Amino acid sequence: MTSLICGSLAFDTIMLFGGRFSEALLADQLHKINVAFLVPEIRREFGGCAGNIAYNLKLLEGDPLIMATIGMDGDPYLERLDRLQISRRCVRTIESSYTAQAFITTDANSNQITAFHPGAMALSHHNKVTDAGPVKLAIVAPDGRDGMLQHAIDCVDLNIPFIFDPGQGLPMFSGPELEHFIELATYVAVNDYEAELLTERTKLPLEQIGKRVSALIVTRGEQGAEIYTDGKQIDIPCVTADKVVDPTGCGDAFRAGLLYGLTHGMDWTTTGRLASLMGAIKIAHEGGQNHHPSREEIEERFHKAFGYRF
């Protein structure tokens, strides 16, 4: 049961700032920011929403198919996908661009400031969903603006249900464009900040958005998540993490749980709980793809957290 993952492949440069952004940013001086953060720790990771989602879905023994663009410097990522046995037949190399790159600074409260160079991602619209072959479910995750629009339309034309996951790409779209995405999508998944921005731009309350799709999923960090479906709200608890190390990629791990649950016919409560567990497993490790639980270990942790097996 293949899940098509339309989104970015990127290299993440992650820096850890020991202080708090709130102590360095003065509220009355935000119009002229000139600050520097000392970051004694730095590392480079494989990332991008599509890469992170696919990695976590593979941990669940799902069948991810990445549709993305990568740059002239992307061979190490392609080799990694081969080692992980994740198909890259829908990954296009753009020789005239660098691979997308994120520069992420995380403070002591797990707040993040990110600078992002799109590179090859800006040409993601050159990929066509028709090239993917049989697909049970897709997700349109943060990617090039034109690519996100095109892939959503392609999914509808091919009768492929899909999750609209605007993520950090949400500010690229106007209210009418976001409303159009909602009309096209089968499901919508956002975090709490994105939910506020989505309602502000579309002028639609969450309950109304939930009525326009099969389900609206809103993640709220340590407060868990909410799923609006069939006129009701399902509250999903946050699974306690072994430790809180790095929030980078937690939302992508959550979405992998959604994809697995939906493609395997799970009810929304179980799907949401599995997604929550995947986020908790990820946050205990640095980077988006450095956790290595086996499928059996994931099953045992789910049973321990919820008292039954998925």
mmCIF file of C-alpha atoms in Angstrom:
data_model
loop_
_atom_site.group_PDB
_atom_site.id
_atom_site.type_symbol
_atom_site.label_atom_id
_atom_site.label_comp_id
_atom_site.label_asym_id
_atom_site.label_seq_id
_atom_site.Cartn_x
_atom_site.Cartn_y
_atom_site.Cartn_z
ATOM 1 C CA MET A 1 0.000 0.000 0.000
ATOM 2 C CA THR A 2 2.158 2.804 -1.330
ATOM 3 C CA SER A 3 2.061 6.271 0.217
ATOM 4 C CA LEU A 4 3.217 9.031 -2.121
ATOM 5 C CA ILE A 5 5.120 11.695 -0.196
ATOM 6 C CA CYS A 6 5.334 14.967 -2.121
ATOM 7 C CA GLY A 7 7.666 17.336 -0.324
ATOM 8 C CA SER A 8 11.219 18.465 0.191
ATOM 9 C CA LEU A 9 14.523 16.688 0.543
ATOM 10 C CA ALA A 10 16.969 18.937 2.351
ATOM 11 C CA PHE A 11 20.154 19.103 4.320
ATOM 12 C CA ASP A 12 19.618 20.529 7.803
ATOM 13 C CA THR A 13 22.348 22.434 9.592
ATOM 14 C CA ILE A 14 21.225 22.390 13.222
ATOM 15 C CA MET A 15 22.680 24.706 15.848
ATOM 16 C CA LEU A 16 21.966 24.630 19.577
ATOM 17 C CA PHE A 17 21.783 27.934 21.479
ATOM 18 C CA GLY A 18 22.058 27.463 25.233
ATOM 19 C CA GLY A 19 20.041 30.570 26.114
ATOM 20 C CA ARG A 20 16.509 31.699 25.334
ATOM 21 C CA PHE A 21 15.498 33.748 22.297
ATOM 22 C CA SER A 22 13.078 35.682 24.492
ATOM 23 C CA GLU A 23 15.997 37.026 26.493
ATOM 24 C CA ALA A 24 17.808 38.255 23.363
ATOM 25 C CA LEU A 25 14.864 39.717 21.460
ATOM 26 C CA LEU A 26 13.420 42.918 22.918
ATOM 27 C CA ALA A 27 9.722 43.338 22.206
ATOM 28 C CA ASP A 28 10.022 47.085 21.582
ATOM 29 C CA GLN A 29 13.004 46.663 19.240
ATOM 30 C CA LEU A 30 11.699 44.044 16.822
ATOM 31 C CA HIS A 31 11.663 46.596 14.001
ATOM 32 C CA LYS A 32 15.479 46.705 14.023
ATOM 33 C CA ILE A 33 16.781 43.294 14.984
ATOM 34 C CA ASN A 34 20.559 42.825 14.978
ATOM 35 C CA VAL A 35 21.404 39.851 17.161
ATOM 36 C CA ALA A 36 23.913 37.012 17.157
ATOM 37 C CA PHE A 37 23.500 33.694 18.941
ATOM 38 C CA LEU A 38 26.533 31.770 20.160
ATOM 39 C CA VAL A 39 26.017 28.157 19.070
ATOM 40 C CA PRO A 40 28.746 25.887 20.499
ATOM 41 C CA GLU A 41 27.058 22.801 19.029
ATOM 42 C CA ILE A 42 26.442 22.322 15.305
ATOM 43 C CA ARG A 43 25.735 19.320 13.099
ATOM 44 C CA ARG A 44 24.516 18.536 9.592
ATOM 45 C CA GLU A 45 21.621 16.154 9.102
ATOM 46 C CA PHE A 46 19.537 14.611 6.342
ATOM 47 C CA GLY A 47 16.154 16.314 6.437
ATOM 48 C CA GLY A 48 13.327 17.822 4.453
ATOM 49 C CA CYS A 49 9.698 16.963 5.111
ATOM 50 C CA ALA A 50 9.489 14.223 2.483
ATOM 51 C CA GLY A 51 12.704 12.592 3.665
ATOM 52 C CA ASN A 52 11.676 12.691 7.329
ATOM 53 C CA ILE A 53 8.155 11.397 6.704
ATOM 54 C CA ALA A 54 9.441 8.576 4.498
ATOM 55 C CA TYR A 55 12.085 7.613 7.069
ATOM 56 C CA ASN A 56 9.499 7.276 9.849
ATOM 57 C CA LEU A 57 7.011 5.446 7.644
ATOM 58 C CA LYS A 58 9.730 2.955 6.751
ATOM 59 C CA LEU A 59 10.319 2.342 10.478
ATOM 60 C CA LEU A 60 6.664 1.263 10.639
ATOM 61 C CA GLU A 61 7.310 -1.050 7.669
ATOM 62 C CA GLY A 62 5.127 1.100 5.448
ATOM 63 C CA ASP A 63 5.782 1.687 1.744
ATOM 64 C CA PRO A 64 6.896 5.308 1.190
ATOM 65 C CA LEU A 65 7.473 6.717 -2.283
ATOM 66 C CA ILE A 66 9.186 10.117 -2.285
ATOM 67 C CA MET A 67 8.398 12.683 -4.974
ATOM 68 C CA ALA A 68 10.927 15.495 -4.658
ATOM 69 C CA THR A 69 13.698 17.431 -6.363
ATOM 70 C CA ILE A 70 17.305 17.379 -5.261
ATOM 71 C CA GLY A 71 20.343 19.384 -6.347
ATOM 72 C CA MET A 72 23.782 18.799 -7.822
ATOM 73 C CA ASP A 73 25.093 18.038 -4.318
ATOM 74 C CA GLY A 74 22.405 15.448 -3.604
ATOM 75 C CA ASP A 75 24.287 12.175 -4.192
ATOM 76 C CA PRO A 76 24.832 11.490 -0.453
ATOM 77 C CA TYR A 77 21.071 11.722 0.100
ATOM 78 C CA LEU A 78 20.301 9.427 -2.845
ATOM 79 C CA GLU A 79 22.808 6.899 -1.520
ATOM 80 C CA ARG A 80 21.163 7.099 1.901
ATOM 81 C CA LEU A 81 17.732 6.381 0.426
ATOM 82 C CA ASP A 82 19.191 3.328 -1.298
ATOM 83 C CA ARG A 83 20.634 2.078 1.994
ATOM 84 C CA LEU A 84 17.267 2.571 3.685
ATOM 85 C CA GLN A 85 15.511 0.791 0.802
ATOM 86 C CA ILE A 86 13.270 3.802 0.208
ATOM 87 C CA SER A 87 12.353 4.208 -3.446
ATOM 88 C CA ARG A 88 13.829 7.251 -5.169
ATOM 89 C CA ARG A 89 12.426 6.643 -8.640
ATOM 90 C CA CYS A 90 10.346 9.842 -8.320
ATOM 91 C CA VAL A 91 13.255 11.952 -7.062
ATOM 92 C CA ARG A 92 14.476 14.311 -9.801
ATOM 93 C CA THR A 93 17.997 15.741 -9.771
ATOM 94 C CA ILE A 94 18.322 19.402 -10.801
ATOM 95 C CA GLU A 95 21.930 19.857 -11.883
ATOM 96 C CA SER A 96 21.726 23.663 -11.950
ATOM 97 C CA SER A 97 20.730 24.033 -8.274
ATOM 98 C CA TYR A 98 21.846 23.050 -4.825
ATOM 99 C CA THR A 99 19.712 20.797 -2.669
ATOM 100 C CA ALA A 100 17.345 22.675 -0.368
ATOM 101 C CA GLN A 101 19.031 23.570 2.913
ATOM 102 C CA ALA A 102 17.679 24.603 6.298
ATOM 103 C CA PHE A 103 19.727 26.389 8.939
ATOM 104 C CA ILE A 104 17.967 25.793 12.257
ATOM 105 C CA THR A 105 18.814 27.355 15.608
ATOM 106 C CA THR A 106 17.107 25.837 18.667
ATOM 107 C CA ASP A 107 17.104 27.524 22.086
ATOM 108 C CA ALA A 108 16.843 26.112 25.616
ATOM 109 C CA ASN A 109 13.020 26.143 25.430
ATOM 110 C CA SER A 110 12.996 24.172 22.144
ATOM 111 C CA ASN A 111 11.931 27.283 20.216
ATOM 112 C CA GLN A 112 13.410 27.420 16.726
ATOM 113 C CA ILE A 113 14.527 30.079 14.251
ATOM 114 C CA THR A 114 15.045 28.720 10.737
ATOM 115 C CA ALA A 115 16.579 30.139 7.575
ATOM 116 C CA PHE A 116 15.749 28.118 4.474
ATOM 117 C CA HIS A 117 17.288 28.059 0.999
ATOM 118 C CA PRO A 118 14.859 26.296 -1.389
ATOM 119 C CA GLY A 119 17.344 25.474 -4.149
ATOM 120 C CA ALA A 120 16.125 22.562 -6.280
ATOM 121 C CA MET A 121 12.879 22.450 -4.307
ATOM 122 C CA ALA A 122 11.657 25.501 -6.241
ATOM 123 C CA LEU A 123 11.447 23.292 -9.329
ATOM 124 C CA SER A 124 9.357 20.560 -7.728
ATOM 125 C CA HIS A 125 6.509 21.263 -10.162
ATOM 126 C CA HIS A 126 8.517 19.420 -12.828
ATOM 127 C CA ASN A 127 7.538 16.198 -11.035
ATOM 128 C CA LYS A 128 4.167 14.732 -12.025
ATOM 129 C CA VAL A 129 2.024 12.506 -9.828
ATOM 130 C CA THR A 130 1.116 10.493 -12.932
ATOM 131 C CA ASP A 131 4.676 9.122 -12.870
ATOM 132 C CA ALA A 132 4.189 7.557 -9.443
ATOM 133 C CA GLY A 133 2.044 4.629 -10.538
ATOM 134 C CA PRO A 134 -0.522 3.013 -8.218
ATOM 135 C CA VAL A 135 -0.810 4.964 -4.960
ATOM 136 C CA LYS A 136 -3.251 4.429 -2.096
ATOM 137 C CA LEU A 137 -2.710 7.747 -0.311
ATOM 138 C CA ALA A 138 -0.597 10.863 -0.810
ATOM 139 C CA ILE A 139 0.571 13.764 1.279
ATOM 140 C CA VAL A 140 1.320 17.210 -0.137
ATOM 141 C CA ALA A 141 3.908 18.481 2.341
ATOM 142 C CA PRO A 142 6.005 21.689 2.273
ATOM 143 C CA ASP A 143 7.695 21.983 -1.100
ATOM 144 C CA GLY A 144 8.044 24.503 -3.904
ATOM 145 C CA ARG A 145 4.942 26.681 -4.175
ATOM 146 C CA ASP A 146 4.102 25.662 -7.741
ATOM 147 C CA GLY A 147 4.815 22.035 -6.942
ATOM 148 C CA MET A 148 2.393 21.966 -4.019
ATOM 149 C CA LEU A 149 -0.368 23.447 -6.153
ATOM 150 C CA GLN A 150 0.330 21.090 -9.053
ATOM 151 C CA HIS A 151 0.574 17.940 -6.950
ATOM 152 C CA ALA A 152 -2.712 18.677 -5.174
ATOM 153 C CA ILE A 153 -4.493 19.087 -8.506
ATOM 154 C CA ASP A 154 -2.811 15.957 -9.875
ATOM 155 C CA CYS A 155 -4.024 13.905 -6.912
ATOM 156 C CA VAL A 156 -7.596 15.040 -7.442
ATOM 157 C CA ASP A 157 -7.429 14.321 -11.186
ATOM 158 C CA LEU A 158 -6.143 10.808 -10.424
ATOM 159 C CA ASN A 159 -8.660 10.213 -7.593
ATOM 160 C CA ILE A 160 -5.859 9.819 -5.047
ATOM 161 C CA PRO A 161 -6.911 10.922 -1.535
ATOM 162 C CA PHE A 162 -4.317 13.195 0.023
ATOM 163 C CA ILE A 163 -3.322 15.019 3.185
ATOM 164 C CA PHE A 164 -2.672 18.726 2.766
ATOM 165 C CA ASP A 165 0.220 19.505 5.117
ATOM 166 C CA PRO A 166 1.215 23.135 4.429
ATOM 167 C CA GLY A 167 3.727 23.368 7.290
ATOM 168 C CA GLN A 168 6.224 26.172 6.957
ATOM 169 C CA GLY A 169 5.036 26.672 3.378
ATOM 170 C CA LEU A 170 1.684 28.027 4.541
ATOM 171 C CA PRO A 171 2.705 31.726 4.421
ATOM 172 C CA MET A 172 3.341 31.359 0.669
ATOM 173 C CA PHE A 173 -0.385 31.095 -0.014
ATOM 174 C CA SER A 174 -3.219 33.603 0.146
ATOM 175 C CA GLY A 175 -6.518 32.966 1.881
ATOM 176 C CA PRO A 176 -8.337 31.985 -1.349
ATOM 177 C CA GLU A 177 -5.473 29.657 -2.324
ATOM 178 C CA LEU A 178 -5.537 27.950 1.061
ATOM 179 C CA GLU A 179 -9.301 27.570 0.829
ATOM 180 C CA HIS A 180 -8.793 25.985 -2.598
ATOM 181 C CA PHE A 181 -6.351 23.496 -1.075
ATOM 182 C CA ILE A 182 -8.933 22.651 1.584
ATOM 183 C CA GLU A 183 -11.577 22.024 -1.081
ATOM 184 C CA LEU A 184 -9.196 19.705 -2.951
ATOM 185 C CA ALA A 185 -7.804 17.838 0.067
ATOM 186 C CA THR A 186 -9.180 14.754 1.762
ATOM 187 C CA TYR A 187 -7.431 15.617 5.029
ATOM 188 C CA VAL A 188 -5.645 18.678 6.444
ATOM 189 C CA ALA A 189 -2.838 18.472 9.022
ATOM 190 C CA VAL A 190 -1.372 21.532 10.777
ATOM 191 C CA ASN A 191 0.268 22.441 14.068
ATOM 192 C CA ASP A 192 -1.279 24.943 16.470
ATOM 193 C CA TYR A 193 0.536 27.964 15.001
ATOM 194 C CA GLU A 194 -0.339 26.947 11.448
ATOM 195 C CA ALA A 195 -3.948 26.392 12.518
ATOM 196 C CA GLU A 196 -4.183 29.986 13.716
ATOM 197 C CA LEU A 197 -2.650 31.285 10.501
ATOM 198 C CA LEU A 198 -4.930 29.071 8.413
ATOM 199 C CA THR A 199 -8.066 30.319 10.141
ATOM 200 C CA GLU A 200 -6.857 33.915 9.960
ATOM 201 C CA ARG A 201 -6.188 33.774 6.218
ATOM 202 C CA THR A 202 -9.247 31.772 5.176
ATOM 203 C CA LYS A 203 -11.629 33.360 7.726
ATOM 204 C CA LEU A 204 -12.816 29.817 8.458
ATOM 205 C CA PRO A 205 -12.961 28.492 12.040
ATOM 206 C CA LEU A 206 -11.401 25.094 12.680
ATOM 207 C CA GLU A 207 -14.789 23.426 13.069
ATOM 208 C CA GLN A 208 -15.833 24.634 9.631
ATOM 209 C CA ILE A 209 -12.584 23.518 8.028
ATOM 210 C CA GLY A 210 -13.134 20.136 9.653
ATOM 211 C CA LYS A 211 -16.531 19.880 7.968
ATOM 212 C CA ARG A 212 -15.017 20.503 4.531
ATOM 213 C CA VAL A 213 -12.588 17.572 4.729
ATOM 214 C CA SER A 214 -12.755 14.003 5.980
ATOM 215 C CA ALA A 215 -10.585 15.057 8.903
ATOM 216 C CA LEU A 216 -8.650 18.059 10.199
ATOM 217 C CA ILE A 217 -5.695 17.208 12.427
ATOM 218 C CA VAL A 218 -4.193 19.885 14.695
ATOM 219 C CA THR A 219 -1.074 19.052 16.706
ATOM 220 C CA ARG A 220 -0.407 21.013 19.885
ATOM 221 C CA GLY A 221 2.994 19.833 21.095
ATOM 222 C CA GLU A 222 2.994 18.653 24.696
ATOM 223 C CA GLN A 223 -0.793 19.174 24.802
ATOM 224 C CA GLY A 224 -1.353 16.390 22.282
ATOM 225 C CA ALA A 225 -3.509 16.745 19.196
ATOM 226 C CA GLU A 226 -7.091 17.229 18.073
ATOM 227 C CA ILE A 227 -8.824 15.469 15.207
ATOM 228 C CA TYR A 228 -11.995 17.020 13.812
ATOM 229 C CA THR A 229 -13.998 14.424 11.879
ATOM 230 C CA ASP A 230 -17.632 13.513 11.324
ATOM 231 C CA GLY A 231 -18.760 16.554 13.296
ATOM 232 C CA LYS A 232 -16.877 15.572 16.436
ATOM 233 C CA GLN A 233 -13.530 16.298 18.048
ATOM 234 C CA ILE A 234 -11.204 13.478 19.086
ATOM 235 C CA ASP A 235 -8.533 14.430 21.622
ATOM 236 C CA ILE A 236 -5.230 12.608 21.228
ATOM 237 C CA PRO A 237 -2.939 12.608 24.276
ATOM 238 C CA CYS A 238 0.745 13.424 24.061
ATOM 239 C CA VAL A 239 2.903 10.352 24.650
ATOM 240 C CA THR A 240 5.580 10.989 27.272
ATOM 241 C CA ALA A 241 9.001 10.975 25.657
ATOM 242 C CA ASP A 242 11.984 9.240 27.222
ATOM 243 C CA LYS A 243 13.660 12.646 27.092
ATOM 244 C CA VAL A 244 13.245 15.884 25.172
ATOM 245 C CA VAL A 245 16.308 16.429 22.985
ATOM 246 C CA ASP A 246 15.350 17.989 19.646
ATOM 247 C CA PRO A 247 11.914 18.878 18.190
ATOM 248 C CA THR A 248 13.229 18.946 14.608
ATOM 249 C CA GLY A 249 11.157 16.545 12.507
ATOM 250 C CA CYS A 250 8.611 15.655 15.195
ATOM 251 C CA GLY A 251 5.734 16.858 13.034
ATOM 252 C CA ASP A 252 6.998 14.731 10.158
ATOM 253 C CA ALA A 253 7.168 11.658 12.395
ATOM 254 C CA PHE A 254 3.582 12.374 13.475
ATOM 255 C CA ARG A 255 2.484 12.526 9.834
ATOM 256 C CA ALA A 256 4.128 9.195 9.104
ATOM 257 C CA GLY A 257 1.896 7.716 11.800
ATOM 258 C CA LEU A 258 -1.123 9.295 10.102
ATOM 259 C CA LEU A 259 -0.158 7.813 6.740
ATOM 260 C CA TYR A 260 0.342 4.363 8.225
ATOM 261 C CA GLY A 261 -2.945 4.407 10.108
ATOM 262 C CA LEU A 262 -4.952 5.650 7.137
ATOM 263 C CA THR A 263 -3.469 3.178 4.665
ATOM 264 C CA HIS A 264 -4.072 0.301 7.075
ATOM 265 C CA GLY A 265 -7.696 1.103 7.895
ATOM 266 C CA MET A 266 -7.169 2.116 11.521
ATOM 267 C CA ASP A 267 -9.799 4.166 13.354
ATOM 268 C CA TRP A 268 -8.958 7.806 14.066
ATOM 269 C CA THR A 269 -8.221 7.279 17.746
ATOM 270 C CA THR A 270 -5.628 4.582 17.038
ATOM 271 C CA THR A 271 -4.211 6.509 14.080
ATOM 272 C CA GLY A 272 -3.792 9.643 16.187
ATOM 273 C CA ARG A 273 -2.221 7.714 19.041
ATOM 274 C CA LEU A 274 0.281 6.031 16.731
ATOM 275 C CA ALA A 275 1.145 9.421 15.240
ATOM 276 C CA SER A 276 1.633 10.857 18.731
ATOM 277 C CA LEU A 277 3.908 7.959 19.676
ATOM 278 C CA MET A 278 6.061 8.457 16.579
ATOM 279 C CA GLY A 279 6.551 12.108 17.524
ATOM 280 C CA ALA A 280 7.545 11.131 21.074
ATOM 281 C CA ILE A 281 10.084 8.601 19.805
ATOM 282 C CA LYS A 282 11.620 11.183 17.484
ATOM 283 C CA ILE A 283 11.935 14.031 20.000
ATOM 284 C CA ALA A 284 14.279 11.937 22.156
ATOM 285 C CA HIS A 285 16.922 12.016 19.396
ATOM 286 C CA GLU A 286 18.869 14.687 17.573
ATOM 287 C CA GLY A 287 17.915 15.412 13.975
ATOM 288 C CA GLY A 288 14.984 14.140 11.961
ATOM 289 C CA GLN A 289 16.338 10.713 11.022
ATOM 290 C CA ASN A 290 18.592 9.419 13.805
ATOM 291 C CA HIS A 291 16.128 7.286 15.785
ATOM 292 C CA HIS A 292 16.201 3.566 15.022
ATOM 293 C CA PRO A 293 13.404 1.687 16.835
ATOM 294 C CA SER A 294 12.377 -1.622 15.310
ATOM 295 C CA ARG A 295 8.773 -2.231 14.328
ATOM 296 C CA GLU A 296 8.473 -4.558 17.332
ATOM 297 C CA GLU A 297 9.773 -1.862 19.689
ATOM 298 C CA ILE A 298 7.234 0.620 18.323
ATOM 299 C CA GLU A 299 4.450 -1.900 18.865
ATOM 300 C CA GLU A 300 5.574 -2.542 22.438
ATOM 301 C CA ARG A 301 5.738 1.168 23.231
ATOM 302 C CA PHE A 302 2.256 1.642 21.817
ATOM 303 C CA HIS A 303 0.947 -1.213 23.968
ATOM 304 C CA LYS A 304 2.630 0.234 27.043
ATOM 305 C CA ALA A 305 1.189 3.695 26.408
ATOM 306 C CA PHE A 306 -2.375 2.730 25.453
ATOM 307 C CA GLY A 307 -2.993 -0.785 26.709
ATOM 308 C CA TYR A 308 -3.676 -2.416 23.340
ATOM 309 C CA ARG A 309 -1.857 -3.180 20.096
ATOM 310 C CA PHE A 310 -2.363 -1.441 16.778
#
